[in-house]
Short mmCIF file of C-alpha atoms in Angstrom, two decimals:
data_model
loop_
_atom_site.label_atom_id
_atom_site.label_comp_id
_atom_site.label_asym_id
_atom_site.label_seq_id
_atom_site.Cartn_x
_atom_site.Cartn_y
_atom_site.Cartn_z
CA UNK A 1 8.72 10.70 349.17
CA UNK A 2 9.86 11.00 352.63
CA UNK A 3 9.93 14.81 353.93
CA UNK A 4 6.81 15.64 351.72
CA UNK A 5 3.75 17.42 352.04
CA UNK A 6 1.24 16.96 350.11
CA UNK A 7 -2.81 17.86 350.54
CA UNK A 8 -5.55 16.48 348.27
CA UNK A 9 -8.34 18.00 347.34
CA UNK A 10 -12.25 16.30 345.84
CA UNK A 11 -15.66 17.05 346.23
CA UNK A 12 -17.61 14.37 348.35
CA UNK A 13 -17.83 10.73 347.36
CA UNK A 14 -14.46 10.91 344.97
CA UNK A 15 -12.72 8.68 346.70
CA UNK A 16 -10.52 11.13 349.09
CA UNK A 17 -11.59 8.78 352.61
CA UNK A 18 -11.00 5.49 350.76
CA UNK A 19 -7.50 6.56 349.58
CA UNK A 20 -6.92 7.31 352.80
CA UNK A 21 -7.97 4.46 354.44
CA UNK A 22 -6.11 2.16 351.80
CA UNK A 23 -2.93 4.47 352.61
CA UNK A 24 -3.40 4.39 356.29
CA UNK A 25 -3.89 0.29 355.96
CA UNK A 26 -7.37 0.67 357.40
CA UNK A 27 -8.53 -0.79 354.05
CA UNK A 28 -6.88 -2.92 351.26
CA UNK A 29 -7.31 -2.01 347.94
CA UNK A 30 -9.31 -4.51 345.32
CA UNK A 31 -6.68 -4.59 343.23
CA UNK A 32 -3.38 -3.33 342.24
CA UNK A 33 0.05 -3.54 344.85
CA UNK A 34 0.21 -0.62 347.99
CA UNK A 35 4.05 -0.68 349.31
CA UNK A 36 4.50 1.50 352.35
CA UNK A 37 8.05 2.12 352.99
CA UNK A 38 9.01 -0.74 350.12
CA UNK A 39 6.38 -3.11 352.25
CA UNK A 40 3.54 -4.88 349.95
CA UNK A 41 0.88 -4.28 352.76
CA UNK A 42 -1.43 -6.96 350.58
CA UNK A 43 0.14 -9.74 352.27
CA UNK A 44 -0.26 -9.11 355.92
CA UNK A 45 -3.38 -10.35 357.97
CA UNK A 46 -4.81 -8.13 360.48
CA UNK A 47 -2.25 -8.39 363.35
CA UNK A 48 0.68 -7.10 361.12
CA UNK A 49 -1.50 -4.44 359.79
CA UNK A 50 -1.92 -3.05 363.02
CA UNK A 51 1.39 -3.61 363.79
CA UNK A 52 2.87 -1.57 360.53
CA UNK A 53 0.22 1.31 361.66
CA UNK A 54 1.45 1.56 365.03
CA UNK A 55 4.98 2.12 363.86
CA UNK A 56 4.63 4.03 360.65
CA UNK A 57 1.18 6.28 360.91
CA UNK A 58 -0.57 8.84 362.54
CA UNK A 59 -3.83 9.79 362.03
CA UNK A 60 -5.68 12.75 362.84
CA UNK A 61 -9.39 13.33 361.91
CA UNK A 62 -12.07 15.81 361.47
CA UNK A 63 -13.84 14.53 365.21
CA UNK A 64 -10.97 13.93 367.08
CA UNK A 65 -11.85 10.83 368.11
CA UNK A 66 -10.93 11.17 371.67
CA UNK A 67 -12.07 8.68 373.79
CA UNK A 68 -14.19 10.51 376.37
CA UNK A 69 -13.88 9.06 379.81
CA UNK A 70 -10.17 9.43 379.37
CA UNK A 71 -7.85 12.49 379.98
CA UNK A 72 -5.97 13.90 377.68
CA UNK A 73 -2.82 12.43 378.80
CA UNK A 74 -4.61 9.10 378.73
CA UNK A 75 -5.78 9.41 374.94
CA UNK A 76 -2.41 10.61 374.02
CA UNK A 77 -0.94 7.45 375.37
CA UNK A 78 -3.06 5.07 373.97
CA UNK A 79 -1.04 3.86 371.06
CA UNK A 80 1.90 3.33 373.21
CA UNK A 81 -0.20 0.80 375.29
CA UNK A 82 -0.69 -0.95 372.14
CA UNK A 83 3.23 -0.87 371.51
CA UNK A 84 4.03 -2.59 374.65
CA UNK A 85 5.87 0.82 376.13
CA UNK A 86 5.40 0.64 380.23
CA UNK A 87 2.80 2.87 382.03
CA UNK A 88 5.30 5.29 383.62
CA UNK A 89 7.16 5.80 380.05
CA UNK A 90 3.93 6.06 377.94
CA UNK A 91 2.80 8.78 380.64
CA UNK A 92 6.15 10.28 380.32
CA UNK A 93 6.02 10.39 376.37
CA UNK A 94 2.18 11.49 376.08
CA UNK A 95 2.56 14.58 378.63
CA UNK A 96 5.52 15.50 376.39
CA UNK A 97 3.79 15.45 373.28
CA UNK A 98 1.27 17.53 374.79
CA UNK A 99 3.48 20.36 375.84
CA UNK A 100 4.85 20.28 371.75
CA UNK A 101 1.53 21.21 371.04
CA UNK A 102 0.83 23.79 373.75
CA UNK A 103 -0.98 21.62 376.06
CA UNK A 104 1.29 21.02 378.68
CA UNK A 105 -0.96 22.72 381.51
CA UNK A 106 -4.13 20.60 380.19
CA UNK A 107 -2.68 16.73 380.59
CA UNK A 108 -5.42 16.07 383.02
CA UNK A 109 -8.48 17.46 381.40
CA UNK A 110 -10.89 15.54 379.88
CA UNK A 111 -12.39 16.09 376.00
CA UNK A 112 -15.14 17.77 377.43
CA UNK A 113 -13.39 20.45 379.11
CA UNK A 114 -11.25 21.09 376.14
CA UNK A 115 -12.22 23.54 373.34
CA UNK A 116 -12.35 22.16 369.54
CA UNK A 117 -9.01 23.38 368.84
CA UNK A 118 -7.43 21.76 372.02
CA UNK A 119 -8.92 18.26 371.28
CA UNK A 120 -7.37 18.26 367.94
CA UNK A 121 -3.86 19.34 369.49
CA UNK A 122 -4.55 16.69 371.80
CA UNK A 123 -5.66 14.17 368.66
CA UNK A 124 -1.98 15.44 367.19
CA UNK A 125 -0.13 14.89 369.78
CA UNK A 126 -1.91 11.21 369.91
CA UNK A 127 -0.42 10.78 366.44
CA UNK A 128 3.16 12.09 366.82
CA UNK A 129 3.28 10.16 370.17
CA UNK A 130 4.84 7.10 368.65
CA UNK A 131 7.50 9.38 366.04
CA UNK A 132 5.19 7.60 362.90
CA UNK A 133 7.08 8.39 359.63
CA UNK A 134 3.84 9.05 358.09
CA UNK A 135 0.81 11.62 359.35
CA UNK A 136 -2.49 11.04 357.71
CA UNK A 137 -5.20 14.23 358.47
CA UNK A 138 -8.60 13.90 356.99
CA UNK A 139 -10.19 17.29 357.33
CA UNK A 140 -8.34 17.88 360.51
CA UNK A 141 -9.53 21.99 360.06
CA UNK A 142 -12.84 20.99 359.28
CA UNK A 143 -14.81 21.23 362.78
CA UNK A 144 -12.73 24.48 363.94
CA UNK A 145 -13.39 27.79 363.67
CA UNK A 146 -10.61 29.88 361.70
CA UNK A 147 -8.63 30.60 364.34
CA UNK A 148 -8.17 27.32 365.84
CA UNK A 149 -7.51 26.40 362.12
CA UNK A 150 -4.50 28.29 361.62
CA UNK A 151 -2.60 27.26 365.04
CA UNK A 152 -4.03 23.10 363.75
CA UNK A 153 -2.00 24.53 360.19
CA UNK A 154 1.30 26.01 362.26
CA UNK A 155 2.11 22.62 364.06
CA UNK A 156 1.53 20.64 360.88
CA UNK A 157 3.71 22.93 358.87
CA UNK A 158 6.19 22.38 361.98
CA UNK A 159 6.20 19.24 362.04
CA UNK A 160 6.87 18.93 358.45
CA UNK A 161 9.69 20.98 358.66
CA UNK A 162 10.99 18.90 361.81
CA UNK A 163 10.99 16.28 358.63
CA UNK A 164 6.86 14.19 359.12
CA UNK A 165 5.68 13.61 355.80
CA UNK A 166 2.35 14.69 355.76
CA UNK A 167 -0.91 13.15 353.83
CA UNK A 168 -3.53 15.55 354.21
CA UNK A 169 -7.55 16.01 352.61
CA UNK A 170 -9.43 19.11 353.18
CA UNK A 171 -11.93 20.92 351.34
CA UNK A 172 -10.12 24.06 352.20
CA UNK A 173 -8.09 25.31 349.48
CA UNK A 174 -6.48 28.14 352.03
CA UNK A 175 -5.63 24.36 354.30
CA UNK A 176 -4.41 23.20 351.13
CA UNK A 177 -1.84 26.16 350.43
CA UNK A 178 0.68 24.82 353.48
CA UNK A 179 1.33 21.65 351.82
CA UNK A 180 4.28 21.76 348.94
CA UNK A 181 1.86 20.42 346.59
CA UNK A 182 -1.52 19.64 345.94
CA UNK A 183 -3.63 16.80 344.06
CA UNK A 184 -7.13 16.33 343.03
CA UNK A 185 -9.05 13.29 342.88
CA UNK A 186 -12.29 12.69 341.00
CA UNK A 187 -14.07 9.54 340.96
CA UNK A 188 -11.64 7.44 342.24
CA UNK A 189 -8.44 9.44 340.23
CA UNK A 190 -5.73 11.10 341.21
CA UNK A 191 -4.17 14.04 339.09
CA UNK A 192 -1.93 17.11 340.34
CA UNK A 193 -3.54 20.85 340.33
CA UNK A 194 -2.41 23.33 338.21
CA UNK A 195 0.21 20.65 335.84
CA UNK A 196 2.32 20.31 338.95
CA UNK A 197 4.60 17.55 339.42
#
C-alpha cells in the first residue's frame, strides 16, 4: 500500500534478495503475476523494465554501489542521465538531494574520501533523486557502524513520513523496529511476525 513501511526479516538463502530483485524488476518471477502500481511487469522486455525502474524505484544497498571515479554529485545524478533530464538540471537536482541528506558541503568528493555512512547518504540521495514511489534497501545498515546506522534509520523514517513507501531487508531486528510492520520469509515464504496484519 502506498505510504507503507514495511522491513522483512530471514536468515540467509530464504529468499529475502530474490524477492527483492523480483520487486525491484531486476528479476521476473517463474511463475505467478507481479503488478507494480496495477502494472503486470511480466509482459515488458528489458527496455520497459528499465524504464518502469527509473520512474517508480530506488534502491539502496548494503555496498553502496557508488561508482568510484565519479563524485558524489556525479553518482547522485546518474539515473537522471538515464531519464533524459539535461546536465545543468540533473546537477541541479543531485546537489539538492545531497543537502536533504546532510551532504551538501561534500558534492565534489569522491567515494573514497567519504566515510561508510556518507556513501550510503550519498547512495540515498541517488535513489530519491528521481521522487521513485517505491524505495527498496537491502541491508542498507549492514556495513555501518551503529552510529552511522541510526542517522541511515532517521532519513528513512523521514522520508517515509514525507509519504516513500519503503521495502526494506535487514538482519537487524533494532533496523527492523522503524518500519510499521515486519514480515518473515523462510524458504521462499512470506508470513507476518508476531500474527500482525
Amino acid at each position: 500500500m502506498p505510504g507503507e513501511y514495511v522491513a522483512i526479516m530471514g536468515p540467509s538463502g530464504s529468499g529475502k534478495t530474490t524477492l527483492m530483485n523480483i520487486i525491484g524488476c531486476l528479476d521476473v518471477p517463474t511463475s505467478g503475476t507481479y503488478l507494480l502500481d496495477g502494472e503486470d511487469v511480466s509482459g515488458l522486455d528489458d527496455r520497459g523494465l528499465s524504464s518502469l525502474r527509473n520512474r517508480k524505484l530506488g534502491f539502496v544497498f548494503q555496498n553502496f554501489n557508488l561508482l568510484p571515479r565519479e563524485t558524489a554529485v556525479e553518482n547522485v545524478a546518474l539515473p537522471l542521465l538515464y531519464a533524459g533530464v539535461s546536465r545543468a538540471e540533473r546537477l541541479e537536482r543531485a546537489a539538492e538531494a545531497l543537502r536533504s541528506v546532510g551532504l551538501g558541503d561534500r558534492l565534489d568528493f569522491l567515494p573514497t574520501q567519504l566515510s561508510g555512512g556518507q556513501s550510503q547518504r550519498v547512495a540515498i540521495a541517488r535513489a530519491m533523486v528521481g521522487h521513485p514511489e517505491l524505495l527498496l534497501a537491502d541491508e542498507p545498515t549492514g556495513a555501518l557502524d551503529s552510529a552511522s546506522g541510526e542517522q541511515i534509520m532517521q532519513i528513512f523514517d523521514d522520508l517515509n513520513a514525507a509519504g516513500v513507501t519503503i521495502v526494506m531487508i535487514t538482519h537487524e531486528s533494532e533496523v527492523a523496529e522503524h518500519a510499521h510492520r515486519t514480515m518473515s520469509i523462510l524458504d521462499g515464504r512470506l508470513g507476518f511476525v508476531g500474527g500482525e496484519q
